[in-house]
Amino acid sequence: MKAWENNIRQVVPYVPGEQPRRPVIKLNTNENPYPPAPGVQAAVREMDPDCLRLYPDPDCTGLCTEIAAVYGVEKENVFVGVGSDDVLATAFLTFFNSGKPVLFPDITYSFYRVWADVYRIPYETVPVDKDFRLHAEDYYKENGGVIFANPNAPTAICEPLSFVEDILEHNRDVIVIADEAYVDFGGESAVSLLDKYDNLLVVQTFSKSRSMAGSRIGYALGGQALIRSMENVKFSINSYTMNQYSLKTGVEAIRDRQYFEDTLAKIIRTRETSKKRLEEMGFFCTDSKTNFLFVSHKSRNAKEIFEALKERDIYVRYFNTPGIDNYLRITVGTDEEMDIFFRAVEEILK
């Protein structure tokens, strides 16, 4: 080993779902199967490429203002970043510095461990119960902060707003982050608690419910002191995180409420019919409040089903992780995509 190698930061990176480079039925990364709002498409067509020679607005004023209007808060209560991953990474770096362990569930978004490791933040994972549920009393102990995904990933289960408030009540001296990437698909957002708890940060994304995964837009809502602290960290690293195209198309995406609600309704409808079909085929499904289903077959091995689907150019997500290694995560696609998926599953099970 060379001497300089001793100084390289060693981390186990987050592993995203596969991104095949050929046409497939892609149900493995929870992308929205429908195009973004018509206004987004128009903005792309009409945008002047000359804007790309100029730096974007470092304060993201237009986008923050539009997001604030939707939630009835001030622009100063909004932070935006390059996808919710960027927002969450900034929050880890900003708020989790006490030296005490940050708490999050043992089965959840695996990026939490990665950020904790790369920023040298101590952490402790809290076990979910046998039904993959979280319990607020498990987070009453001393800690350096709390973060949880609600609805949780990959389990798809959503805890009630009372759960979030219970955690906040028992953790007034640390920052509590509610990661709500999937909340639009059936959960109740903790945004309503922001006025009551100055230590709450709510993080959401345009990637799932607004069909904008390729634009990489995430945002946080919180008290002005929290947002200002995140901005100070951001401006210490990279002032121009959001590109011109994302800033302009993001405004159009958030403005079109009707298209947003119509798309959500279609995905939720397909999710419920798909859940019923899977249960009829012998699968157990958690009570999903997301745009994906978390399933396990009563007699067939999840990895074998995963590999057999992949051979048919149908991609779902398999986690080779203790506790969930016999489950598949299946993104809700269009009705046509799901029909192809179900025909393949029927063939595999036979």
mmCIF file of C-alpha atoms in Angstrom:
data_model
loop_
_atom_site.group_PDB
_atom_site.id
_atom_site.type_symbol
_atom_site.label_atom_id
_atom_site.label_comp_id
_atom_site.label_asym_id
_atom_site.label_seq_id
_atom_site.Cartn_x
_atom_site.Cartn_y
_atom_site.Cartn_z
ATOM 1 C CA MET A 1 0.000 0.000 0.000
ATOM 2 C CA LYS A 2 1.389 3.395 -1.012
ATOM 3 C CA ALA A 3 1.734 6.036 1.707
ATOM 4 C CA TRP A 4 -0.726 8.450 0.106
ATOM 5 C CA GLU A 5 -3.413 5.757 0.070
ATOM 6 C CA ASN A 6 -3.613 6.022 3.854
ATOM 7 C CA ASN A 7 -5.139 9.475 3.425
ATOM 8 C CA ILE A 8 -7.928 8.484 1.052
ATOM 9 C CA ARG A 9 -11.351 8.588 2.638
ATOM 10 C CA GLN A 10 -12.815 5.076 2.484
ATOM 11 C CA VAL A 11 -16.584 4.714 2.277
ATOM 12 C CA VAL A 12 -19.057 2.132 0.997
ATOM 13 C CA PRO A 13 -21.036 4.071 -1.631
ATOM 14 C CA TYR A 14 -24.763 4.095 -2.210
ATOM 15 C CA VAL A 15 -25.738 1.734 -5.027
ATOM 16 C CA PRO A 16 -28.594 3.085 -7.190
ATOM 17 C CA GLY A 17 -30.900 0.936 -9.272
ATOM 18 C CA GLU A 18 -29.657 -0.171 -12.655
ATOM 19 C CA GLN A 19 -30.122 2.221 -15.575
ATOM 20 C CA PRO A 20 -30.258 -0.039 -18.673
ATOM 21 C CA ARG A 21 -29.087 1.505 -21.939
ATOM 22 C CA ARG A 22 -31.632 -0.326 -24.072
ATOM 23 C CA PRO A 23 -35.452 -0.380 -24.140
ATOM 24 C CA VAL A 24 -36.819 -2.370 -21.196
ATOM 25 C CA ILE A 25 -39.799 -2.368 -18.852
ATOM 26 C CA LYS A 26 -38.137 -0.306 -16.150
ATOM 27 C CA LEU A 27 -39.766 -0.717 -12.748
ATOM 28 C CA ASN A 28 -36.678 -0.513 -10.552
ATOM 29 C CA THR A 29 -35.947 3.121 -9.675
ATOM 30 C CA ASN A 30 -39.367 4.601 -8.801
ATOM 31 C CA GLU A 31 -39.448 7.051 -11.673
ATOM 32 C CA ASN A 32 -42.812 8.450 -12.680
ATOM 33 C CA PRO A 33 -44.113 6.650 -15.802
ATOM 34 C CA TYR A 34 -45.825 9.783 -17.126
ATOM 35 C CA PRO A 35 -44.226 12.846 -18.730
ATOM 36 C CA PRO A 36 -43.832 16.109 -16.818
ATOM 37 C CA ALA A 37 -46.495 18.819 -16.966
ATOM 38 C CA PRO A 38 -47.222 20.446 -20.344
ATOM 39 C CA GLY A 39 -45.752 23.722 -19.099
ATOM 40 C CA VAL A 40 -42.451 21.972 -18.434
ATOM 41 C CA GLN A 41 -42.336 20.607 -21.957
ATOM 42 C CA ALA A 42 -43.152 24.045 -23.379
ATOM 43 C CA ALA A 43 -40.432 25.672 -21.266
ATOM 44 C CA VAL A 44 -37.851 23.228 -22.624
ATOM 45 C CA ARG A 45 -38.849 23.974 -26.214
ATOM 46 C CA GLU A 46 -38.870 27.734 -25.720
ATOM 47 C CA MET A 47 -35.764 28.135 -23.601
ATOM 48 C CA ASP A 48 -32.984 30.205 -25.107
ATOM 49 C CA PRO A 49 -29.764 28.128 -25.103
ATOM 50 C CA ASP A 50 -27.836 31.379 -24.709
ATOM 51 C CA CYS A 51 -28.841 31.339 -21.037
ATOM 52 C CA LEU A 52 -26.408 28.479 -20.515
ATOM 53 C CA ARG A 53 -23.409 30.784 -20.825
ATOM 54 C CA LEU A 54 -24.590 32.652 -17.711
ATOM 55 C CA TYR A 55 -24.433 31.474 -14.127
ATOM 56 C CA PRO A 56 -27.849 30.622 -12.674
ATOM 57 C CA ASP A 57 -29.415 32.550 -9.806
ATOM 58 C CA PRO A 58 -27.555 31.261 -6.724
ATOM 59 C CA ASP A 59 -30.568 32.048 -4.527
ATOM 60 C CA CYS A 60 -32.959 30.144 -6.828
ATOM 61 C CA THR A 61 -35.426 32.971 -6.192
ATOM 62 C CA GLY A 62 -38.110 32.094 -8.738
ATOM 63 C CA LEU A 63 -38.279 28.404 -7.845
ATOM 64 C CA CYS A 64 -38.187 29.010 -4.085
ATOM 65 C CA THR A 65 -40.955 31.587 -4.416
ATOM 66 C CA GLU A 66 -43.209 29.168 -6.326
ATOM 67 C CA ILE A 67 -42.612 26.343 -3.836
ATOM 68 C CA ALA A 68 -43.290 28.693 -0.927
ATOM 69 C CA ALA A 69 -46.603 29.749 -2.463
ATOM 70 C CA VAL A 70 -47.780 26.137 -2.715
ATOM 71 C CA TYR A 71 -47.143 25.506 0.981
ATOM 72 C CA GLY A 72 -48.183 28.903 2.313
ATOM 73 C CA VAL A 73 -44.751 29.795 3.667
ATOM 74 C CA GLU A 74 -42.175 32.487 2.899
ATOM 75 C CA LYS A 75 -39.409 32.106 0.337
ATOM 76 C CA GLU A 76 -36.963 32.183 3.238
ATOM 77 C CA ASN A 77 -38.482 28.924 4.488
ATOM 78 C CA VAL A 78 -37.395 27.048 1.335
ATOM 79 C CA PHE A 79 -34.055 25.519 0.356
ATOM 80 C CA VAL A 80 -33.561 23.870 -3.037
ATOM 81 C CA GLY A 81 -30.846 21.526 -4.253
ATOM 82 C CA VAL A 82 -29.840 19.043 -6.906
ATOM 83 C CA GLY A 83 -32.421 16.417 -6.024
ATOM 84 C CA SER A 84 -33.429 15.577 -2.473
ATOM 85 C CA ASP A 85 -30.144 13.662 -2.116
ATOM 86 C CA ASP A 86 -28.228 16.935 -2.380
ATOM 87 C CA VAL A 87 -30.628 18.587 0.071
ATOM 88 C CA LEU A 88 -30.318 15.742 2.566
ATOM 89 C CA ALA A 89 -26.526 15.614 2.256
ATOM 90 C CA THR A 90 -26.408 19.342 2.992
ATOM 91 C CA ALA A 91 -28.694 18.826 5.988
ATOM 92 C CA PHE A 92 -26.429 16.068 7.359
ATOM 93 C CA LEU A 93 -23.401 18.315 6.999
ATOM 94 C CA THR A 94 -25.198 21.301 8.524
ATOM 95 C CA PHE A 95 -27.074 19.852 11.478
ATOM 96 C CA PHE A 96 -25.488 16.604 12.641
ATOM 97 C CA ASN A 97 -22.365 17.862 14.386
ATOM 98 C CA SER A 98 -22.874 17.179 18.095
ATOM 99 C CA GLY A 99 -20.732 14.060 18.283
ATOM 100 C CA LYS A 100 -23.759 12.096 19.498
ATOM 101 C CA PRO A 101 -25.187 9.362 17.245
ATOM 102 C CA VAL A 102 -27.844 10.269 14.715
ATOM 103 C CA LEU A 103 -30.803 7.875 14.798
ATOM 104 C CA PHE A 104 -32.555 6.334 11.795
ATOM 105 C CA PRO A 105 -34.296 3.004 11.072
ATOM 106 C CA ASP A 106 -32.236 -0.075 10.265
ATOM 107 C CA ILE A 107 -34.373 -0.697 7.173
ATOM 108 C CA THR A 108 -34.690 2.570 5.268
ATOM 109 C CA TYR A 109 -33.043 4.621 2.541
ATOM 110 C CA SER A 110 -29.478 3.304 2.479
ATOM 111 C CA PHE A 111 -27.965 6.690 1.600
ATOM 112 C CA TYR A 112 -28.317 7.738 5.271
ATOM 113 C CA ARG A 113 -25.477 5.420 6.257
ATOM 114 C CA VAL A 114 -23.346 6.667 3.372
ATOM 115 C CA TRP A 115 -23.669 10.344 4.321
ATOM 116 C CA ALA A 116 -22.984 9.536 7.961
ATOM 117 C CA ASP A 117 -19.841 7.638 6.977
ATOM 118 C CA VAL A 118 -18.515 10.177 4.481
ATOM 119 C CA TYR A 119 -19.044 13.101 6.902
ATOM 120 C CA ARG A 120 -17.775 11.092 9.888
ATOM 121 C CA ILE A 121 -21.066 11.401 11.739
ATOM 122 C CA PRO A 122 -21.722 8.743 14.402
ATOM 123 C CA TYR A 123 -25.051 6.995 13.954
ATOM 124 C CA GLU A 124 -27.207 4.275 15.410
ATOM 125 C CA THR A 125 -29.812 2.297 13.512
ATOM 126 C CA VAL A 126 -33.121 1.590 15.218
ATOM 127 C CA PRO A 127 -34.787 -1.740 14.366
ATOM 128 C CA VAL A 128 -38.186 -1.708 12.700
ATOM 129 C CA ASP A 129 -40.658 -4.282 14.004
ATOM 130 C CA LYS A 130 -41.615 -7.539 12.278
ATOM 131 C CA ASP A 131 -44.168 -5.667 10.185
ATOM 132 C CA PHE A 132 -41.584 -3.026 9.162
ATOM 133 C CA ARG A 133 -43.250 -0.385 11.334
ATOM 134 C CA LEU A 134 -41.426 2.389 13.188
ATOM 135 C CA HIS A 135 -42.168 3.169 16.843
ATOM 136 C CA ALA A 136 -41.690 6.679 18.178
ATOM 137 C CA GLU A 137 -40.641 5.533 21.649
ATOM 138 C CA ASP A 138 -37.527 3.924 20.128
ATOM 139 C CA TYR A 139 -36.309 7.455 19.381
ATOM 140 C CA TYR A 140 -36.738 8.908 22.861
ATOM 141 C CA LYS A 141 -33.116 8.249 23.861
ATOM 142 C CA GLU A 142 -30.289 10.778 23.735
ATOM 143 C CA ASN A 143 -29.070 11.424 20.202
ATOM 144 C CA GLY A 144 -27.490 13.918 17.829
ATOM 145 C CA GLY A 145 -30.474 14.113 15.490
ATOM 146 C CA VAL A 146 -33.197 11.986 13.952
ATOM 147 C CA ILE A 147 -34.001 11.259 10.318
ATOM 148 C CA PHE A 148 -36.615 8.946 8.849
ATOM 149 C CA ALA A 149 -38.292 8.476 5.495
ATOM 150 C CA ASN A 150 -42.076 8.731 5.658
ATOM 151 C CA PRO A 151 -43.367 6.857 3.724
ATOM 152 C CA ASN A 152 -40.393 4.628 4.279
ATOM 153 C CA ALA A 153 -38.306 3.123 1.524
ATOM 154 C CA PRO A 154 -38.112 0.370 0.489
ATOM 155 C CA THR A 155 -40.987 -0.852 2.676
ATOM 156 C CA ALA A 156 -43.570 1.651 1.278
ATOM 157 C CA ILE A 157 -45.190 2.011 4.719
ATOM 158 C CA CYS A 158 -46.326 5.421 5.960
ATOM 159 C CA GLU A 159 -46.555 6.356 9.628
ATOM 160 C CA PRO A 160 -49.288 8.797 10.742
ATOM 161 C CA LEU A 161 -48.615 12.451 11.484
ATOM 162 C CA SER A 162 -49.009 11.680 15.196
ATOM 163 C CA PHE A 163 -45.859 9.523 14.939
ATOM 164 C CA VAL A 164 -43.876 12.457 13.563
ATOM 165 C CA GLU A 165 -45.142 14.788 16.272
ATOM 166 C CA ASP A 166 -44.369 12.232 18.982
ATOM 167 C CA ILE A 167 -40.739 12.113 17.839
ATOM 168 C CA LEU A 168 -40.581 15.909 17.719
ATOM 169 C CA GLU A 169 -42.017 16.233 21.231
ATOM 170 C CA HIS A 170 -39.325 13.957 22.613
ATOM 171 C CA ASN A 171 -36.435 15.457 20.635
ATOM 172 C CA ARG A 172 -36.743 19.228 21.063
ATOM 173 C CA ASP A 173 -32.983 19.747 21.402
ATOM 174 C CA VAL A 174 -31.929 18.220 18.051
ATOM 175 C CA ILE A 175 -32.918 18.555 14.398
ATOM 176 C CA VAL A 176 -35.542 16.074 13.192
ATOM 177 C CA ILE A 177 -35.701 15.467 9.434
ATOM 178 C CA ALA A 178 -38.797 14.014 7.773
ATOM 179 C CA ASP A 179 -37.750 12.701 4.363
ATOM 180 C CA GLU A 180 -40.985 12.825 2.361
ATOM 181 C CA ALA A 181 -39.896 11.782 -1.132
ATOM 182 C CA TYR A 182 -43.088 9.709 -1.564
ATOM 183 C CA VAL A 183 -45.576 11.583 0.605
ATOM 184 C CA ASP A 184 -47.714 12.771 -2.330
ATOM 185 C CA PHE A 185 -48.824 9.200 -3.061
ATOM 186 C CA GLY A 186 -50.890 8.793 0.083
ATOM 187 C CA GLY A 187 -49.077 10.084 3.149
ATOM 188 C CA GLU A 188 -49.765 13.105 5.347
ATOM 189 C CA SER A 189 -46.991 15.677 5.197
ATOM 190 C CA ALA A 190 -45.357 17.068 8.311
ATOM 191 C CA VAL A 191 -45.319 20.543 6.722
ATOM 192 C CA SER A 192 -48.342 21.382 8.894
ATOM 193 C CA LEU A 193 -46.091 21.030 11.966
ATOM 194 C CA LEU A 194 -43.496 23.594 10.899
ATOM 195 C CA ASP A 195 -45.101 26.483 12.795
ATOM 196 C CA LYS A 196 -45.106 24.446 15.996
ATOM 197 C CA TYR A 197 -41.598 22.938 15.868
ATOM 198 C CA ASP A 198 -38.590 25.061 14.979
ATOM 199 C CA ASN A 199 -36.345 21.960 14.894
ATOM 200 C CA LEU A 200 -38.269 20.240 12.063
ATOM 201 C CA LEU A 201 -36.969 20.012 8.499
ATOM 202 C CA VAL A 202 -39.224 18.498 5.814
ATOM 203 C CA VAL A 203 -37.550 17.311 2.610
ATOM 204 C CA GLN A 204 -39.378 16.561 -0.644
ATOM 205 C CA THR A 205 -38.524 16.080 -4.321
ATOM 206 C CA PHE A 206 -39.729 16.716 -7.867
ATOM 207 C CA SER A 207 -38.354 13.320 -8.964
ATOM 208 C CA LYS A 208 -41.337 11.115 -8.129
ATOM 209 C CA SER A 209 -44.714 12.837 -8.123
ATOM 210 C CA ARG A 210 -43.748 15.593 -10.579
ATOM 211 C CA SER A 211 -42.017 13.384 -13.193
ATOM 212 C CA MET A 212 -38.777 15.367 -12.984
ATOM 213 C CA ALA A 213 -36.141 12.821 -11.917
ATOM 214 C CA GLY A 214 -33.920 13.903 -14.817
ATOM 215 C CA SER A 215 -33.960 17.548 -13.731
ATOM 216 C CA ARG A 216 -32.694 16.795 -10.206
ATOM 217 C CA ILE A 217 -34.776 19.138 -8.069
ATOM 218 C CA GLY A 218 -35.223 18.612 -4.352
ATOM 219 C CA TYR A 219 -36.240 21.014 -1.614
ATOM 220 C CA ALA A 220 -36.481 21.459 2.121
ATOM 221 C CA LEU A 221 -39.045 23.378 4.151
ATOM 222 C CA GLY A 222 -38.187 24.621 7.619
ATOM 223 C CA GLY A 223 -37.780 27.573 9.910
ATOM 224 C CA GLN A 224 -35.745 30.478 8.561
ATOM 225 C CA ALA A 225 -32.866 29.770 10.944
ATOM 226 C CA LEU A 226 -32.525 26.220 9.613
ATOM 227 C CA ILE A 227 -32.756 27.273 5.971
ATOM 228 C CA ARG A 228 -30.235 30.079 6.464
ATOM 229 C CA SER A 229 -27.809 27.614 8.060
ATOM 230 C CA MET A 230 -28.138 25.238 5.104
ATOM 231 C CA GLU A 231 -27.567 28.086 2.668
ATOM 232 C CA ASN A 232 -24.406 29.090 4.522
ATOM 233 C CA VAL A 233 -23.067 25.569 4.071
ATOM 234 C CA LYS A 234 -24.148 25.470 0.438
ATOM 235 C CA PHE A 235 -22.432 28.791 -0.342
ATOM 236 C CA SER A 236 -19.286 27.457 1.333
ATOM 237 C CA ILE A 237 -19.170 24.565 -1.142
ATOM 238 C CA ASN A 238 -20.917 25.527 -4.401
ATOM 239 C CA SER A 239 -23.008 28.653 -4.866
ATOM 240 C CA TYR A 240 -24.455 27.595 -8.230
ATOM 241 C CA THR A 241 -25.949 24.184 -7.544
ATOM 242 C CA MET A 242 -29.079 24.500 -9.699
ATOM 243 C CA ASN A 243 -28.773 24.797 -13.474
ATOM 244 C CA GLN A 244 -30.798 27.197 -15.621
ATOM 245 C CA TYR A 245 -32.997 24.508 -17.151
ATOM 246 C CA SER A 246 -33.954 22.989 -13.801
ATOM 247 C CA LEU A 247 -34.797 26.382 -12.323
ATOM 248 C CA LYS A 248 -37.092 27.280 -15.221
ATOM 249 C CA THR A 249 -38.779 23.899 -15.663
ATOM 250 C CA GLY A 250 -39.186 23.486 -11.918
ATOM 251 C CA VAL A 251 -41.306 26.632 -11.792
ATOM 252 C CA GLU A 252 -43.625 25.241 -14.469
ATOM 253 C CA ALA A 253 -43.855 21.844 -12.762
ATOM 254 C CA ILE A 254 -44.958 23.273 -9.419
ATOM 255 C CA ARG A 255 -47.472 25.661 -10.988
ATOM 256 C CA ASP A 256 -49.590 23.014 -12.733
ATOM 257 C CA ARG A 257 -51.559 21.649 -9.782
ATOM 258 C CA GLN A 258 -54.237 19.964 -11.868
ATOM 259 C CA TYR A 259 -51.793 17.920 -13.934
ATOM 260 C CA PHE A 260 -49.963 16.951 -10.738
ATOM 261 C CA GLU A 261 -53.159 15.695 -9.096
ATOM 262 C CA ASP A 262 -54.336 13.869 -12.235
ATOM 263 C CA THR A 263 -51.030 12.031 -12.550
ATOM 264 C CA LEU A 264 -51.057 11.076 -8.873
ATOM 265 C CA ALA A 265 -54.582 9.690 -9.229
ATOM 266 C CA LYS A 266 -53.542 7.486 -12.167
ATOM 267 C CA ILE A 267 -50.537 6.069 -10.326
ATOM 268 C CA ILE A 268 -52.510 5.411 -7.142
ATOM 269 C CA ARG A 269 -55.250 3.670 -9.114
ATOM 270 C CA THR A 270 -52.724 1.448 -10.896
ATOM 271 C CA ARG A 271 -50.948 0.755 -7.594
ATOM 272 C CA GLU A 272 -54.115 -0.532 -5.949
ATOM 273 C CA THR A 273 -55.155 -2.745 -8.886
ATOM 274 C CA SER A 274 -51.587 -4.072 -9.128
ATOM 275 C CA LYS A 275 -51.511 -4.856 -5.426
ATOM 276 C CA LYS A 276 -54.716 -6.846 -5.771
ATOM 277 C CA ARG A 277 -53.355 -8.822 -8.728
ATOM 278 C CA LEU A 278 -50.133 -9.609 -6.889
ATOM 279 C CA GLU A 279 -52.016 -10.837 -3.841
ATOM 280 C CA GLU A 280 -54.124 -13.096 -6.069
ATOM 281 C CA MET A 281 -50.847 -14.555 -7.393
ATOM 282 C CA GLY A 282 -49.625 -15.449 -3.904
ATOM 283 C CA PHE A 283 -47.634 -12.346 -3.012
ATOM 284 C CA PHE A 284 -47.685 -10.500 0.290
ATOM 285 C CA CYS A 285 -47.720 -6.721 -0.191
ATOM 286 C CA THR A 286 -47.151 -4.069 2.442
ATOM 287 C CA ASP A 287 -49.686 -1.255 2.651
ATOM 288 C CA SER A 288 -48.035 1.031 0.128
ATOM 289 C CA LYS A 289 -48.470 4.793 0.247
ATOM 290 C CA THR A 290 -45.811 5.315 -2.420
ATOM 291 C CA ASN A 291 -45.413 4.829 -6.165
ATOM 292 C CA PHE A 292 -44.010 1.343 -5.651
ATOM 293 C CA LEU A 293 -44.976 -1.986 -4.120
ATOM 294 C CA PHE A 294 -42.859 -3.974 -1.669
ATOM 295 C CA VAL A 295 -43.704 -7.653 -2.074
ATOM 296 C CA SER A 296 -42.711 -11.178 -1.128
ATOM 297 C CA HIS A 297 -44.076 -14.401 -2.589
ATOM 298 C CA LYS A 298 -45.344 -17.062 -0.205
ATOM 299 C CA SER A 299 -43.393 -19.879 -1.877
ATOM 300 C CA ARG A 300 -41.008 -18.502 -4.511
ATOM 301 C CA ASN A 301 -37.624 -16.924 -3.911
ATOM 302 C CA ALA A 302 -37.440 -13.175 -4.596
ATOM 303 C CA LYS A 303 -33.984 -13.285 -6.173
ATOM 304 C CA GLU A 304 -35.041 -16.009 -8.578
ATOM 305 C CA ILE A 305 -38.081 -13.978 -9.658
ATOM 306 C CA PHE A 306 -35.895 -10.882 -10.006
ATOM 307 C CA GLU A 307 -33.413 -12.680 -12.250
ATOM 308 C CA ALA A 308 -36.132 -14.345 -14.323
ATOM 309 C CA LEU A 309 -37.782 -10.956 -14.918
ATOM 310 C CA LYS A 310 -34.448 -9.430 -15.889
ATOM 311 C CA GLU A 311 -33.947 -12.150 -18.489
ATOM 312 C CA ARG A 312 -37.211 -10.915 -20.000
ATOM 313 C CA ASP A 313 -35.997 -7.283 -19.979
ATOM 314 C CA ILE A 314 -38.214 -6.356 -17.045
ATOM 315 C CA TYR A 315 -36.293 -4.616 -14.267
ATOM 316 C CA VAL A 316 -37.465 -4.486 -10.642
ATOM 317 C CA ARG A 317 -35.342 -3.876 -7.528
ATOM 318 C CA TYR A 318 -33.891 -6.637 -5.363
ATOM 319 C CA PHE A 319 -32.019 -5.882 -2.142
ATOM 320 C CA ASN A 320 -29.533 -8.506 -0.974
ATOM 321 C CA THR A 321 -29.905 -7.207 2.568
ATOM 322 C CA PRO A 322 -30.758 -9.162 5.744
ATOM 323 C CA GLY A 323 -34.409 -8.789 6.691
ATOM 324 C CA ILE A 324 -35.600 -7.866 3.207
ATOM 325 C CA ASP A 325 -33.686 -10.315 1.007
ATOM 326 C CA ASN A 326 -36.861 -12.154 0.031
ATOM 327 C CA TYR A 327 -38.675 -9.005 -1.086
ATOM 328 C CA LEU A 328 -38.914 -7.153 -4.375
ATOM 329 C CA ARG A 329 -39.580 -3.463 -4.865
ATOM 330 C CA ILE A 330 -41.723 -2.863 -7.922
ATOM 331 C CA THR A 331 -42.248 0.642 -9.288
ATOM 332 C CA VAL A 332 -45.793 1.362 -10.454
ATOM 333 C CA GLY A 333 -45.626 1.826 -14.222
ATOM 334 C CA THR A 334 -48.322 2.564 -16.746
ATOM 335 C CA ASP A 335 -51.199 0.097 -17.033
ATOM 336 C CA GLU A 336 -49.610 -1.234 -20.231
ATOM 337 C CA GLU A 337 -46.237 -1.761 -18.532
ATOM 338 C CA MET A 338 -47.856 -3.483 -15.576
ATOM 339 C CA ASP A 339 -49.786 -5.830 -17.883
ATOM 340 C CA ILE A 340 -46.495 -6.908 -19.485
ATOM 341 C CA PHE A 341 -44.994 -7.350 -16.036
ATOM 342 C CA PHE A 342 -47.901 -9.485 -14.835
ATOM 343 C CA ARG A 343 -47.821 -11.729 -17.879
ATOM 344 C CA ALA A 344 -44.145 -12.344 -17.220
ATOM 345 C CA VAL A 345 -44.708 -13.081 -13.518
ATOM 346 C CA GLU A 346 -47.488 -15.544 -14.352
ATOM 347 C CA GLU A 347 -45.130 -17.321 -16.725
ATOM 348 C CA ILE A 348 -42.338 -17.415 -14.134
ATOM 349 C CA LEU A 349 -44.586 -18.756 -11.377
ATOM 350 C CA LYS A 350 -45.796 -21.574 -13.605
#
